[in-house]
Tab-separated table of C-alpha atoms and ligand atoms in Angstrom:
chain	number	residue	atom	x	y	z
A	1	MET	CA	134.178	73.164	50.298
A	2	TYR	CA	134.718	70.376	52.678
A	3	ASP	CA	137.427	67.742	51.712
A	4	LEU	CA	136.136	64.112	51.830
A	5	LYS	CA	139.205	62.775	53.685
A	6	PHE	CA	138.792	60.892	56.917
A	7	ASN	CA	141.089	61.935	59.493
A	8	PRO	CA	141.893	58.995	61.862
A	9	GLU	CA	143.617	60.940	64.482
A	10	LYS	CA	140.465	63.100	65.084
A	11	TYR	CA	138.482	61.166	67.860
A	12	GLU	CA	137.628	60.956	71.406
A	13	VAL	CA	137.650	57.735	73.541
A	14	LYS	CA	134.216	57.578	75.355
A	15	THR	CA	132.685	55.038	77.568
A	16	CYS	CA	128.915	54.375	77.746
A	17	GLU	CA	127.471	52.209	80.626
A	18	LEU	CA	123.694	51.245	80.522
A	19	GLY	CA	122.049	48.757	82.721
A	20	GLY	CA	125.252	47.124	84.004
A	21	ARG	CA	126.791	46.843	80.365
A	22	LYS	CA	129.674	48.839	79.444
A	23	ILE	CA	131.397	49.782	76.250
A	24	THR	CA	134.621	51.923	75.447
A	25	TYR	CA	134.666	53.177	71.915
A	26	ARG	CA	136.342	55.646	69.729
A	27	ALA	CA	133.940	58.351	68.845
A	28	PHE	CA	134.689	60.322	65.499
A	29	GLU	CA	132.019	62.763	65.468
A	30	ASN	CA	130.407	65.618	63.237
A	31	ILE	CA	132.206	64.485	60.106
A	32	VAL	CA	130.737	66.454	57.195
A	33	TYR	CA	130.197	63.650	54.464
A	34	CYS	CA	129.921	65.832	51.257
A	35	LYS	CA	131.761	68.695	49.950
A	36	ASN	CA	128.894	71.305	49.619
A	37	PRO	CA	126.487	70.673	52.517
A	38	VAL	CA	123.435	72.754	52.627
A	39	ASN	CA	122.518	71.993	56.149
A	40	LYS	CA	124.237	71.298	59.520
A	41	VAL	CA	122.405	67.861	59.925
A	42	GLN	CA	124.613	66.488	57.071
A	43	LYS	CA	127.180	65.078	59.160
A	44	LEU	CA	128.085	61.435	60.330
A	45	ASN	CA	129.178	60.048	63.465
A	46	LEU	CA	131.472	56.909	63.396
A	47	PHE	CA	131.835	54.696	66.567
A	48	VAL	CA	134.244	51.881	66.781
A	49	PRO	CA	134.892	49.496	69.745
A	50	GLU	CA	138.199	50.666	71.379
A	51	ALA	CA	139.491	47.101	71.930
A	52	TYR	CA	139.871	46.968	68.142
A	53	TYR	CA	142.720	49.489	68.507
A	54	HIS	CA	144.327	47.090	70.881
A	55	GLY	CA	144.367	44.233	68.742
A	56	GLU	CA	141.323	42.439	70.322
A	57	MET	CA	138.547	40.889	68.407
A	58	ILE	CA	134.827	40.777	69.225
A	59	ASN	CA	132.573	38.238	68.050
A	60	GLY	CA	135.117	37.160	65.511
A	61	TYR	CA	135.451	40.597	64.145
A	62	ASP	CA	138.566	43.193	64.139
A	63	LEU	CA	139.137	46.605	63.081
A	64	LYS	CA	139.287	45.682	59.416
A	65	THR	CA	136.523	43.047	59.175
A	66	ALA	CA	133.795	44.342	61.336
A	67	PRO	CA	130.450	44.979	59.449
A	68	ILE	CA	129.471	48.694	59.448
A	69	PHE	CA	126.040	48.822	60.901
A	70	ALA	CA	124.207	52.173	59.759
A	71	PRO	CA	121.205	52.983	61.818
A	72	ASN	CA	119.207	56.116	61.076
A	73	THR	CA	117.044	58.263	63.319
A	74	VAL	CA	114.557	59.307	60.762
A	75	GLY	CA	110.822	59.473	61.836
A	76	GLY	CA	107.845	61.034	60.247
A	77	TYR	CA	109.894	62.097	57.216
A	78	MET	CA	111.564	64.528	59.560
A	79	GLU	CA	115.345	65.217	59.529
A	80	GLY	CA	117.318	62.433	61.474
A	81	PRO	CA	120.382	63.860	63.100
A	82	ALA	CA	123.281	61.513	63.413
A	83	MET	CA	122.745	59.082	66.374
A	84	GLU	CA	124.898	59.070	69.403
A	85	VAL	CA	125.542	56.260	71.653
A	86	GLY	CA	123.016	56.145	74.567
A	87	ILE	CA	119.318	55.564	75.116
A	88	ASP	CA	116.781	55.578	72.506
A	89	LYS	CA	114.298	58.284	73.011
A	90	PHE	CA	111.393	56.361	71.816
A	91	ASN	CA	111.712	52.943	73.300
A	92	HIS	CA	113.847	54.127	76.371
A	93	LYS	CA	116.128	51.197	75.856
A	94	PRO	CA	119.896	51.218	74.884
A	95	ASN	CA	120.011	52.343	71.393
A	96	THR	CA	121.175	50.550	68.251
A	97	ALA	CA	124.430	52.342	68.235
A	98	PHE	CA	125.200	51.022	71.833
A	99	GLU	CA	124.005	47.496	71.000
A	100	GLY	CA	125.813	47.471	67.717
A	101	LEU	CA	129.275	48.391	69.379
A	102	LEU	CA	128.736	45.993	72.177
A	103	HIS	CA	128.069	43.294	69.571
A	104	GLY	CA	131.382	44.244	67.702
A	105	TYR	CA	130.244	46.244	64.842
A	106	VAL	CA	131.568	49.641	63.587
A	107	VAL	CA	128.503	51.934	63.747
A	108	MET	CA	128.042	54.597	61.197
A	109	CYS	CA	125.177	57.039	61.823
A	110	ALA	CA	124.642	59.490	59.067
A	111	GLY	CA	122.504	62.577	59.869
A	112	VAL	CA	120.037	63.187	56.995
A	113	ARG	CA	117.718	66.073	55.981
A	114	GLY	CA	113.938	65.844	56.289
A	115	ARG	CA	110.816	67.712	55.685
A	116	ASN	CA	111.376	70.078	58.549
A	117	THR	CA	114.960	70.963	57.654
A	118	GLY	CA	115.167	74.650	57.329
A	119	MET	CA	111.968	75.348	59.159
A	120	ARG	CA	113.686	76.858	62.136
A	121	SER	CA	116.667	79.222	62.578
A	122	ARG	CA	119.653	77.526	61.534
A	123	GLU	CA	123.321	78.167	60.608
A	124	PHE	CA	124.466	77.514	56.982
A	125	PHE	CA	127.859	76.029	56.348
A	126	VAL	CA	130.314	78.855	55.273
A	127	GLY	CA	130.965	78.296	51.572
A	128	GLY	CA	128.118	75.637	51.539
A	129	ALA	CA	125.365	75.955	48.929
A	130	GLY	CA	123.265	77.911	51.142
A	131	LYS	CA	123.515	81.369	52.665
A	132	ASP	CA	126.586	82.632	54.702
A	133	ASN	CA	126.871	81.385	58.189
A	134	GLY	CA	124.903	83.142	60.762
A	135	GLU	CA	121.879	84.013	58.712
A	136	THR	CA	118.503	82.997	59.811
A	137	GLU	CA	116.817	83.040	56.398
A	138	GLU	CA	114.737	79.906	56.120
A	139	ALA	CA	114.906	77.559	53.048
A	140	LEU	CA	113.355	74.258	53.089
A	141	CYS	CA	116.088	72.048	51.602
A	142	GLY	CA	115.214	68.634	52.886
A	143	ARG	CA	112.241	67.527	51.047
A	144	ALA	CA	112.173	64.423	48.689
A	145	PRO	CA	114.610	63.006	47.857
A	146	ALA	CA	116.967	64.680	50.238
A	147	LEU	CA	116.827	61.840	52.765
A	148	ILE	CA	118.142	59.125	50.511
A	149	VAL	CA	120.521	61.564	48.723
A	150	ASP	CA	122.184	62.271	52.063
A	151	MET	CA	122.368	58.614	53.091
A	152	LYS	CA	123.993	57.686	49.762
A	153	ALA	CA	126.540	60.507	50.313
A	154	ALA	CA	127.438	59.244	53.700
A	155	ILE	CA	127.802	55.619	52.333
A	156	ARG	CA	130.000	57.028	49.353
A	157	TYR	CA	131.985	58.885	51.917
A	158	MET	CA	132.824	55.742	53.785
A	159	ARG	CA	133.824	53.892	50.570
A	160	HIS	CA	135.933	56.809	49.410
A	161	ASN	CA	137.974	56.450	52.680
A	162	LYS	CA	138.263	52.590	52.339
A	163	GLY	CA	141.240	51.462	54.334
A	164	LEU	CA	141.351	54.746	56.445
A	165	VAL	CA	138.050	54.207	57.991
A	166	PRO	CA	137.448	51.322	60.458
A	167	GLY	CA	135.327	48.405	59.272
A	168	ASP	CA	134.467	46.752	56.128
A	169	VAL	CA	133.030	49.187	53.645
A	170	GLU	CA	131.684	46.298	51.562
A	171	LYS	CA	129.559	45.271	54.612
A	172	ILE	CA	127.461	48.287	55.301
A	173	ILE	CA	123.923	47.492	56.627
A	174	THR	CA	121.484	50.187	56.998
A	175	ASN	CA	118.700	50.042	59.510
A	176	GLY	CA	115.538	52.202	60.394
A	177	THR	CA	112.046	52.238	61.382
A	178	SER	CA	109.008	53.687	59.752
A	179	ALA	CA	109.972	56.603	57.415
A	180	GLY	CA	113.561	55.618	58.616
A	181	GLY	CA	112.674	52.042	57.605
A	182	ALA	CA	111.611	53.375	54.247
A	183	LEU	CA	114.966	55.169	53.894
A	184	SER	CA	116.865	51.861	54.671
A	185	ALA	CA	114.794	50.128	52.061
A	186	LEU	CA	115.736	52.986	49.387
A	187	ALA	CA	119.388	52.618	50.265
A	188	GLY	CA	118.935	48.692	49.753
A	189	ALA	CA	116.915	48.986	46.451
A	190	THR	CA	118.566	51.805	44.679
A	191	GLY	CA	122.321	51.063	44.866
A	192	ASN	CA	124.253	53.178	42.233
A	193	ALA	CA	121.100	54.184	40.595
A	194	LYS	CA	122.000	56.944	38.151
A	195	GLU	CA	118.655	58.943	38.738
A	196	TYR	CA	120.093	60.294	42.071
A	197	GLU	CA	123.406	61.407	40.550
A	198	PRO	CA	122.319	65.124	39.855
A	199	TYR	CA	121.418	65.469	43.443
A	200	LEU	CA	124.442	63.853	44.753
A	201	LYS	CA	126.539	66.074	42.453
A	202	ALA	CA	124.821	69.199	43.945
A	203	ILE	CA	125.906	68.449	47.352
A	204	GLY	CA	129.403	67.369	46.522
A	205	ALA	CA	129.200	63.846	47.319
A	206	ALA	CA	132.125	61.644	46.709
A	207	GLU	CA	132.245	59.813	43.251
A	208	GLU	CA	131.914	56.274	44.460
A	209	ARG	CA	129.538	53.366	44.525
A	210	ASP	CA	126.570	53.792	46.976
A	211	ASP	CA	125.338	50.228	47.026
A	212	ILE	CA	125.151	48.353	50.313
A	213	PHE	CA	125.392	44.792	51.794
A	214	ALA	CA	122.132	44.487	53.463
A	215	ALA	CA	119.034	46.527	54.398
A	216	SER	CA	117.149	46.121	57.695
A	217	CYS	CA	113.684	47.711	57.539
A	218	TYR	CA	111.249	48.086	60.433
A	219	CYS	CA	107.719	49.017	59.409
A	220	PRO	CA	108.765	50.852	56.293
A	221	ILE	CA	106.269	53.673	55.442
A	222	HIS	CA	106.929	53.558	51.686
A	223	ASN	CA	105.265	52.896	48.447
A	224	LEU	CA	103.357	56.096	49.116
A	225	GLU	CA	101.585	56.465	45.873
A	226	HIS	CA	99.804	53.062	46.493
A	227	ALA	CA	99.546	53.473	50.250
A	228	ASP	CA	96.230	54.978	50.378
A	229	ALA	CA	94.449	52.260	48.205
A	230	ALA	CA	96.223	49.513	50.137
A	231	TYR	CA	94.997	51.049	53.292
A	232	GLU	CA	91.426	51.097	52.292
A	233	TRP	CA	91.700	47.568	51.000
A	234	LEU	CA	92.331	46.545	54.477
A	235	PHE	CA	90.407	48.986	56.635
A	236	GLN	CA	87.374	49.902	54.451
A	237	LYS	CA	84.940	48.342	56.783
A	238	GLU	CA	86.351	50.206	59.790
A	239	THR	CA	84.755	53.706	59.754
A	240	VAL	CA	86.388	55.082	62.900
A	241	SER	CA	89.960	56.418	62.878
A	242	HIS	CA	92.003	56.486	65.923
A	243	MET	CA	94.795	59.032	65.637
A	244	MET	CA	97.075	60.348	68.378
A	245	ARG	CA	98.017	64.006	68.846
A	246	PHE	CA	101.064	65.244	70.816
A	247	GLU	CA	100.335	68.146	73.219
A	248	MET	CA	102.980	69.764	75.555
A	249	GLY	CA	101.736	69.458	79.025
A	250	PRO	CA	103.230	70.781	82.360
A	251	ASN	CA	104.765	67.281	82.663
A	252	GLY	CA	106.277	67.188	79.159
A	253	PRO	CA	104.643	65.800	75.914
A	254	LYS	CA	101.284	63.976	76.144
A	255	MET	CA	99.733	61.640	73.736
A	256	ILE	CA	96.146	62.649	73.236
A	257	PRO	CA	93.764	60.108	71.348
A	258	VAL	CA	91.594	61.455	68.644
A	259	VAL	CA	88.913	59.302	67.692
A	260	ARG	CA	86.792	60.324	64.699
A	261	GLU	CA	83.903	58.700	62.588
A	262	LEU	CA	84.714	59.034	58.965
A	263	SER	CA	82.392	61.372	57.111
A	264	GLU	CA	79.972	60.041	54.459
A	265	GLU	CA	82.174	61.654	51.817
A	266	GLN	CA	85.211	59.787	53.210
A	267	LYS	CA	83.441	56.440	53.297
A	268	GLU	CA	82.682	56.967	49.607
A	269	LEU	CA	86.219	57.846	48.900
A	270	SER	CA	87.448	54.799	50.832
A	271	LYS	CA	85.187	52.524	48.667
A	272	GLU	CA	86.799	53.922	45.538
A	273	LEU	CA	90.272	53.741	46.719
A	274	LYS	CA	89.679	50.129	47.766
A	275	ALA	CA	88.351	49.372	44.363
A	276	SER	CA	91.471	50.763	42.820
A	277	PHE	CA	93.928	48.362	44.688
A	278	PRO	CA	93.352	44.996	42.645
A	279	ALA	CA	94.413	46.698	39.425
A	280	TYR	CA	97.663	47.785	41.077
A	281	VAL	CA	98.417	44.248	42.746
A	282	ASN	CA	97.479	42.410	39.499
A	283	SER	CA	99.888	44.711	37.491
A	284	LEU	CA	102.761	43.478	39.755
A	285	ASN	CA	102.346	39.866	38.638
A	286	LEU	CA	103.368	38.651	42.110
A	287	LYS	CA	103.986	35.016	42.727
A	288	ASP	CA	103.984	33.109	46.048
A	289	ASP	CA	107.057	30.718	47.092
A	290	GLN	CA	105.471	27.925	45.001
A	291	GLY	CA	105.444	30.123	41.927
A	292	LYS	CA	101.561	30.376	41.966
A	293	SER	CA	100.193	33.871	40.821
A	294	LEU	CA	98.942	36.231	43.280
A	295	SER	CA	95.943	38.367	42.432
A	296	LEU	CA	92.786	40.140	43.615
A	297	ASP	CA	89.303	40.319	41.976
A	298	LYS	CA	87.420	43.478	41.599
A	299	ASN	CA	86.016	42.938	45.314
A	300	GLY	CA	89.526	42.675	46.611
A	301	GLU	CA	89.159	38.967	47.229
A	302	GLY	CA	91.560	36.361	45.895
A	303	SER	CA	95.052	34.601	46.357
A	304	PHE	CA	96.856	37.740	47.214
A	305	ARG	CA	94.493	38.411	50.219
A	306	GLU	CA	94.892	34.808	51.450
A	307	TYR	CA	98.756	35.140	50.781
A	308	VAL	CA	98.825	38.317	53.051
A	309	MET	CA	96.808	36.605	55.896
A	310	GLN	CA	99.142	33.651	55.782
A	311	PHE	CA	101.882	35.984	57.162
A	312	VAL	CA	99.553	36.827	59.901
A	313	LEU	CA	98.833	33.197	60.659
A	314	LYS	CA	102.398	32.345	60.547
A	315	SER	CA	103.042	34.856	63.037
A	316	ALA	CA	100.215	33.609	65.328
A	317	THR	CA	101.636	30.209	65.067
A	318	LYS	CA	104.957	31.151	66.043
A	319	GLU	CA	103.552	33.104	68.908
A	320	LYS	CA	101.564	30.278	70.343
A	321	ALA	CA	104.723	27.944	70.083
A	322	THR	CA	107.022	30.527	71.758
A	323	LEU	CA	104.347	32.332	73.922
A	324	ASP	CA	105.937	35.720	73.960
A	325	SER	CA	109.644	34.804	74.208
A	326	GLN	CA	110.488	37.994	72.177
A	327	ASN	CA	107.546	40.364	71.937
A	328	ARG	CA	106.086	40.699	75.285
A	329	LEU	CA	109.586	40.295	76.835
A	330	LYS	CA	110.537	43.725	75.156
A	331	GLY	CA	107.398	45.349	76.566
A	332	LEU	CA	106.245	46.737	73.130
A	333	ALA	CA	103.154	44.520	72.353
A	334	VAL	CA	99.767	46.103	72.181
A	335	PRO	CA	97.505	45.382	75.274
A	336	GLY	CA	95.092	42.837	74.465
A	337	SER	CA	97.262	41.094	71.815
A	338	GLU	CA	97.815	37.941	73.886
A	339	ILE	CA	97.350	35.005	71.278
A	340	GLU	CA	95.098	33.140	73.553
A	341	SER	CA	92.497	35.880	73.466
A	342	GLN	CA	92.297	36.133	69.518
A	343	ASP	CA	89.270	34.274	68.709
A	344	TYR	CA	89.162	35.369	65.217
A	345	ILE	CA	92.061	32.820	64.654
A	346	THR	CA	91.383	29.131	64.371
A	347	TYR	CA	93.785	26.218	64.812
A	348	THR	CA	94.545	22.852	63.463
A	349	GLY	CA	96.533	21.388	66.269
A	350	GLU	CA	99.151	23.867	67.163
A	351	LYS	CA	98.997	25.623	63.816
A	352	ALA	CA	96.990	28.703	63.193
A	353	THR	CA	95.128	27.804	59.902
A	354	GLY	CA	92.141	30.285	59.651
A	355	ILE	CA	91.405	33.856	60.244
A	356	ASP	CA	88.351	36.041	60.293
A	357	THR	CA	90.045	39.016	58.517
A	358	ASP	CA	87.327	41.438	59.289
A	359	ALA	CA	87.471	40.627	63.019
A	360	TYR	CA	91.279	40.856	62.958
A	361	VAL	CA	91.019	44.239	61.364
A	362	ALA	CA	88.456	45.350	63.708
A	363	LYS	CA	90.809	44.271	66.716
A	364	ILE	CA	93.870	46.282	65.278
A	365	THR	CA	91.475	49.179	64.408
A	366	ARG	CA	91.857	51.757	61.641
A	367	MET	CA	94.408	54.619	62.620
A	368	LYS	CA	94.054	57.078	59.637
A	369	PRO	CA	91.197	58.665	58.164
A	370	THR	CA	90.579	58.612	54.158
A	371	PRO	CA	92.903	59.023	52.264
A	372	ALA	CA	95.467	57.930	54.821
A	373	PHE	CA	98.608	59.447	53.211
A	374	ASP	CA	97.736	61.925	50.373
A	375	ALA	CA	95.502	64.107	52.479
A	376	LEU	CA	92.763	66.226	50.511
A	377	ASP	CA	93.906	69.230	52.764
A	378	LEU	CA	97.511	68.584	52.193
A	379	LYS	CA	98.204	68.349	55.835
A	380	SER	CA	99.964	64.850	56.036
A	381	PRO	CA	103.762	64.519	56.585
A	382	GLU	CA	103.827	62.843	53.174
A	383	ASN	CA	102.342	65.874	51.563
A	384	GLU	CA	104.969	67.937	53.055
A	385	GLU	CA	107.729	65.569	52.045
A	386	PHE	CA	106.693	66.377	48.482
A	387	GLY	CA	106.723	69.940	49.011
A	388	ASP	CA	109.608	72.421	48.426
A	389	GLU	CA	110.745	75.896	49.254
A	390	LYS	CA	107.994	77.283	47.010
A	391	VAL	CA	105.121	75.048	47.555
A	392	PRO	CA	104.905	73.791	51.203
A	393	ALA	CA	103.063	70.468	50.323
A	394	ARG	CA	101.788	68.716	47.298
A	395	HIS	CA	99.785	65.661	46.267
A	396	PHE	CA	101.325	62.533	44.938
A	397	THR	CA	98.451	60.566	43.690
A	398	ALA	CA	95.925	61.344	40.880
A	399	PHE	CA	93.148	60.401	43.136
A	400	SER	CA	93.824	63.142	45.943
A	401	MET	CA	94.835	65.481	43.254
A	402	GLU	CA	91.337	65.045	41.616
A	403	HIS	CA	89.615	65.338	45.131
A	404	SER	CA	91.932	68.091	46.582
A	405	LYS	CA	90.209	70.472	48.872
A	406	ALA	CA	93.346	72.683	48.897
A	407	GLY	CA	93.732	73.363	45.343
A	408	GLY	CA	96.800	71.363	45.646
A	409	GLU	CA	99.277	70.696	42.775
A	410	MET	CA	100.819	67.488	41.888
A	411	ALA	CA	104.430	66.548	42.982
A	412	ASP	CA	107.085	65.890	40.160
A	413	PRO	CA	106.459	62.279	39.147
A	414	GLU	CA	110.131	61.735	39.093
A	415	LYS	CA	110.651	62.881	42.753
A	416	ILE	CA	107.658	60.311	43.716
A	417	ARG	CA	109.595	57.533	41.978
A	418	LEU	CA	112.873	58.493	43.625
A	419	LEU	CA	111.050	57.973	46.967
A	420	ASN	CA	109.726	54.529	46.140
A	421	PRO	CA	112.071	51.558	46.610
A	422	THR	CA	109.724	49.149	44.901
A	423	GLU	CA	110.436	51.161	41.612
A	424	PHE	CA	114.113	50.172	41.758
A	425	ILE	CA	114.211	46.481	42.821
A	426	GLY	CA	116.740	44.758	40.559
A	427	SER	CA	117.268	47.836	38.411
A	428	ARG	CA	120.805	48.316	39.257
A	429	ASP	CA	122.681	47.300	42.319
A	430	THR	CA	119.823	46.372	44.670
A	431	THR	CA	121.213	44.862	47.778
A	432	ARG	CA	120.915	41.039	47.911
A	433	ASN	CA	120.120	40.847	51.501
A	434	TRP	CA	116.797	41.996	53.179
A	435	ARG	CA	115.329	41.820	56.549
A	436	ILE	CA	111.862	43.312	56.857
A	437	ARG	CA	109.695	43.347	59.900
A	438	HIS	CA	106.281	44.909	60.365
A	439	GLY	CA	104.247	44.286	63.529
A	440	ALA	CA	101.033	42.314	63.049
A	441	PHE	CA	99.325	45.071	64.922
A	442	ASP	CA	100.548	48.066	63.036
A	443	ARG	CA	98.139	50.229	61.494
A	444	ASP	CA	100.304	52.989	60.237
A	445	THR	CA	100.248	51.499	56.764
A	446	SER	CA	98.408	48.520	55.314
A	447	ILE	CA	100.185	45.106	55.798
A	448	ALA	CA	99.857	44.704	52.153
A	449	ILE	CA	102.575	47.197	51.611
A	450	PRO	CA	105.478	45.403	53.346
A	451	VAL	CA	103.988	42.101	51.935
A	452	ILE	CA	104.264	43.600	48.438
A	453	LEU	CA	108.003	44.758	49.118
A	454	ALA	CA	108.906	41.381	50.376
A	455	THR	CA	107.363	39.694	47.568
A	456	MET	CA	108.752	41.756	44.724
A	457	LEU	CA	112.097	41.041	46.144
A	458	LYS	CA	111.656	37.535	46.621
A	459	ASN	CA	110.299	37.105	43.154
A	460	LYS	CA	113.425	38.752	41.789
A	461	GLY	CA	115.585	36.290	43.470
A	462	PHE	CA	116.670	38.427	46.477
A	463	ASN	CA	117.333	36.978	49.806
A	464	VAL	CA	114.476	38.206	52.162
A	465	ASP	CA	113.654	37.448	55.796
A	466	PHE	CA	110.194	38.803	56.345
A	467	ALA	CA	107.719	38.527	59.139
A	468	LEU	CA	104.996	40.361	60.950
A	469	PRO	CA	105.831	39.772	64.535
A	470	TRP	CA	102.864	39.194	66.757
A	471	GLY	CA	101.229	41.874	68.639
A	472	LEU	CA	103.424	44.634	67.757
A	473	PRO	CA	102.414	48.115	66.969
A	474	HIS	CA	104.553	50.552	64.712
A	475	SER	CA	107.761	50.224	66.219
A	476	GLY	CA	111.196	48.979	65.559
A	477	ASP	CA	114.555	47.623	66.802
A	478	TYR	CA	112.691	45.175	69.251
A	479	ASP	CA	114.487	42.068	68.052
A	480	LEU	CA	118.087	43.228	67.715
A	481	GLU	CA	119.555	39.931	68.909
A	482	GLU	CA	117.858	38.150	65.949
A	483	LEU	CA	118.744	41.035	63.644
A	484	PHE	CA	122.459	40.930	64.650
A	485	ALA	CA	122.450	36.937	64.241
A	486	TRP	CA	121.075	37.497	60.617
A	487	ILE	CA	123.777	40.076	59.902
A	488	ASP	CA	126.548	37.651	61.317
A	489	ASP	CA	125.213	34.830	59.330
A	490	LEU	CA	125.642	36.781	56.273
A	491	ALA	CA	128.830	38.667	57.185
A	492	LYS	CA	130.988	35.984	58.309
B	1	LIG	C1	105.898	57.551	60.263
B	1	LIG	C2	104.551	57.251	60.622
B	1	LIG	C3	103.380	57.537	59.709
B	1	LIG	O1	102.226	57.097	60.217
B	1	LIG	C4	103.588	58.024	58.644
B	1	LIG	O2	102.544	58.269	57.768
B	1	LIG	C5	104.905	58.523	58.210
B	1	LIG	C6	105.895	58.371	59.068
B	1	LIG	C7	106.925	57.440	61.193
B	1	LIG	O3	106.692	56.996	62.287
B	1	LIG	O4	108.088	57.592	60.756
């Protein structure tokens, strides 16, 4: 058993200098945040500007008042080890821990389990819920809902040590990208939801609140059970998928494009999935900012479609006005996404007011084949996320279950729900503050998915800052200055 007491004396003073910017910080590392961990990834790192221990302030914050910024490293629903201060291995820029510290935040990086946890040789904790130390027996222990259970346990650990840990435990802001964005959305939506209690008990999480102050979500890959229909609603006319495959070459990992025409069967399935989307959207009773109902007719046309496209147009208008101040600056924009060359957009003065949706979708291209998430051969990351130690992968939609080519079984409906933030909005202590970003050129999930999340939140009265930044692909942390300004505005 691990105790849950924070030791303020157990730290190292470290310095990190990147691109001429330097931060000296106290690093409290490898803190086990629950009493009965089942895997070594269940540890957190806490980083604090050293200046706070010398009575100094940064950005108006001090050791007690600094917000606690909590970025995760989850991607692809794989485990996300606790971040260290340094370079982000995806965008090769100083990471969020570095930027957060420099800005004056206390940074809490929780390592969380994922679908690959237990897939390789690993040690168990002595006295933990798993086997004894030194064994190499494999047990998959990181499938749904483990990632959010671990994040909650880390949040509870911080609250449990209120006054002992640096920073303001009532100002925890989670941050993540993609599956990590979904994790952040889950942390935001499910504060204190009792449904996670048995899982939290099992790992010996502190008995504390686990609601947060704010959630920052970049391209959250969430609402998985509706994502296939949403995908075909947008991409049905695009019949070629453009995936990428990783391959290890002599000079390191290479990305190999895999371009495939959908089969006739997939084209049929695509039509069926698209046809099932309006019933879902209509069941949500969404409203726009003026209170007007948003819906779709049986062809997938209607006010909801126009509403989704308004976000794209708003993004185009902003891009035209600022001509790349943020996006291209960060070097992340998709080649060919220059606003001047997007002839599917029409303008009234400087305002983008019309869009040929089919041409826009053809431009950004379809990434995934049909079904995009609940694969009929059970080979998607999401299928694995719903597996466990006995069954490696499962279906999570009735549609793919019915069309399964792998004799797949259905995941437990409760576990599907525990992984879907939209199911918990307003149910208990959903955070008030949301910042959601999804690149206007992102094809990893349909833009309808983040739009639904943002709209459900707005309709329930939450504070939502939502945008589809122009030209950006599936990515995150590209506008940290704006994110930090948003946090400071709320926190001060
Ligand atoms: C991620 C991307 C995906 O396309 C997906 O289906 C799941 C996760 C990711 O980048 O985390």
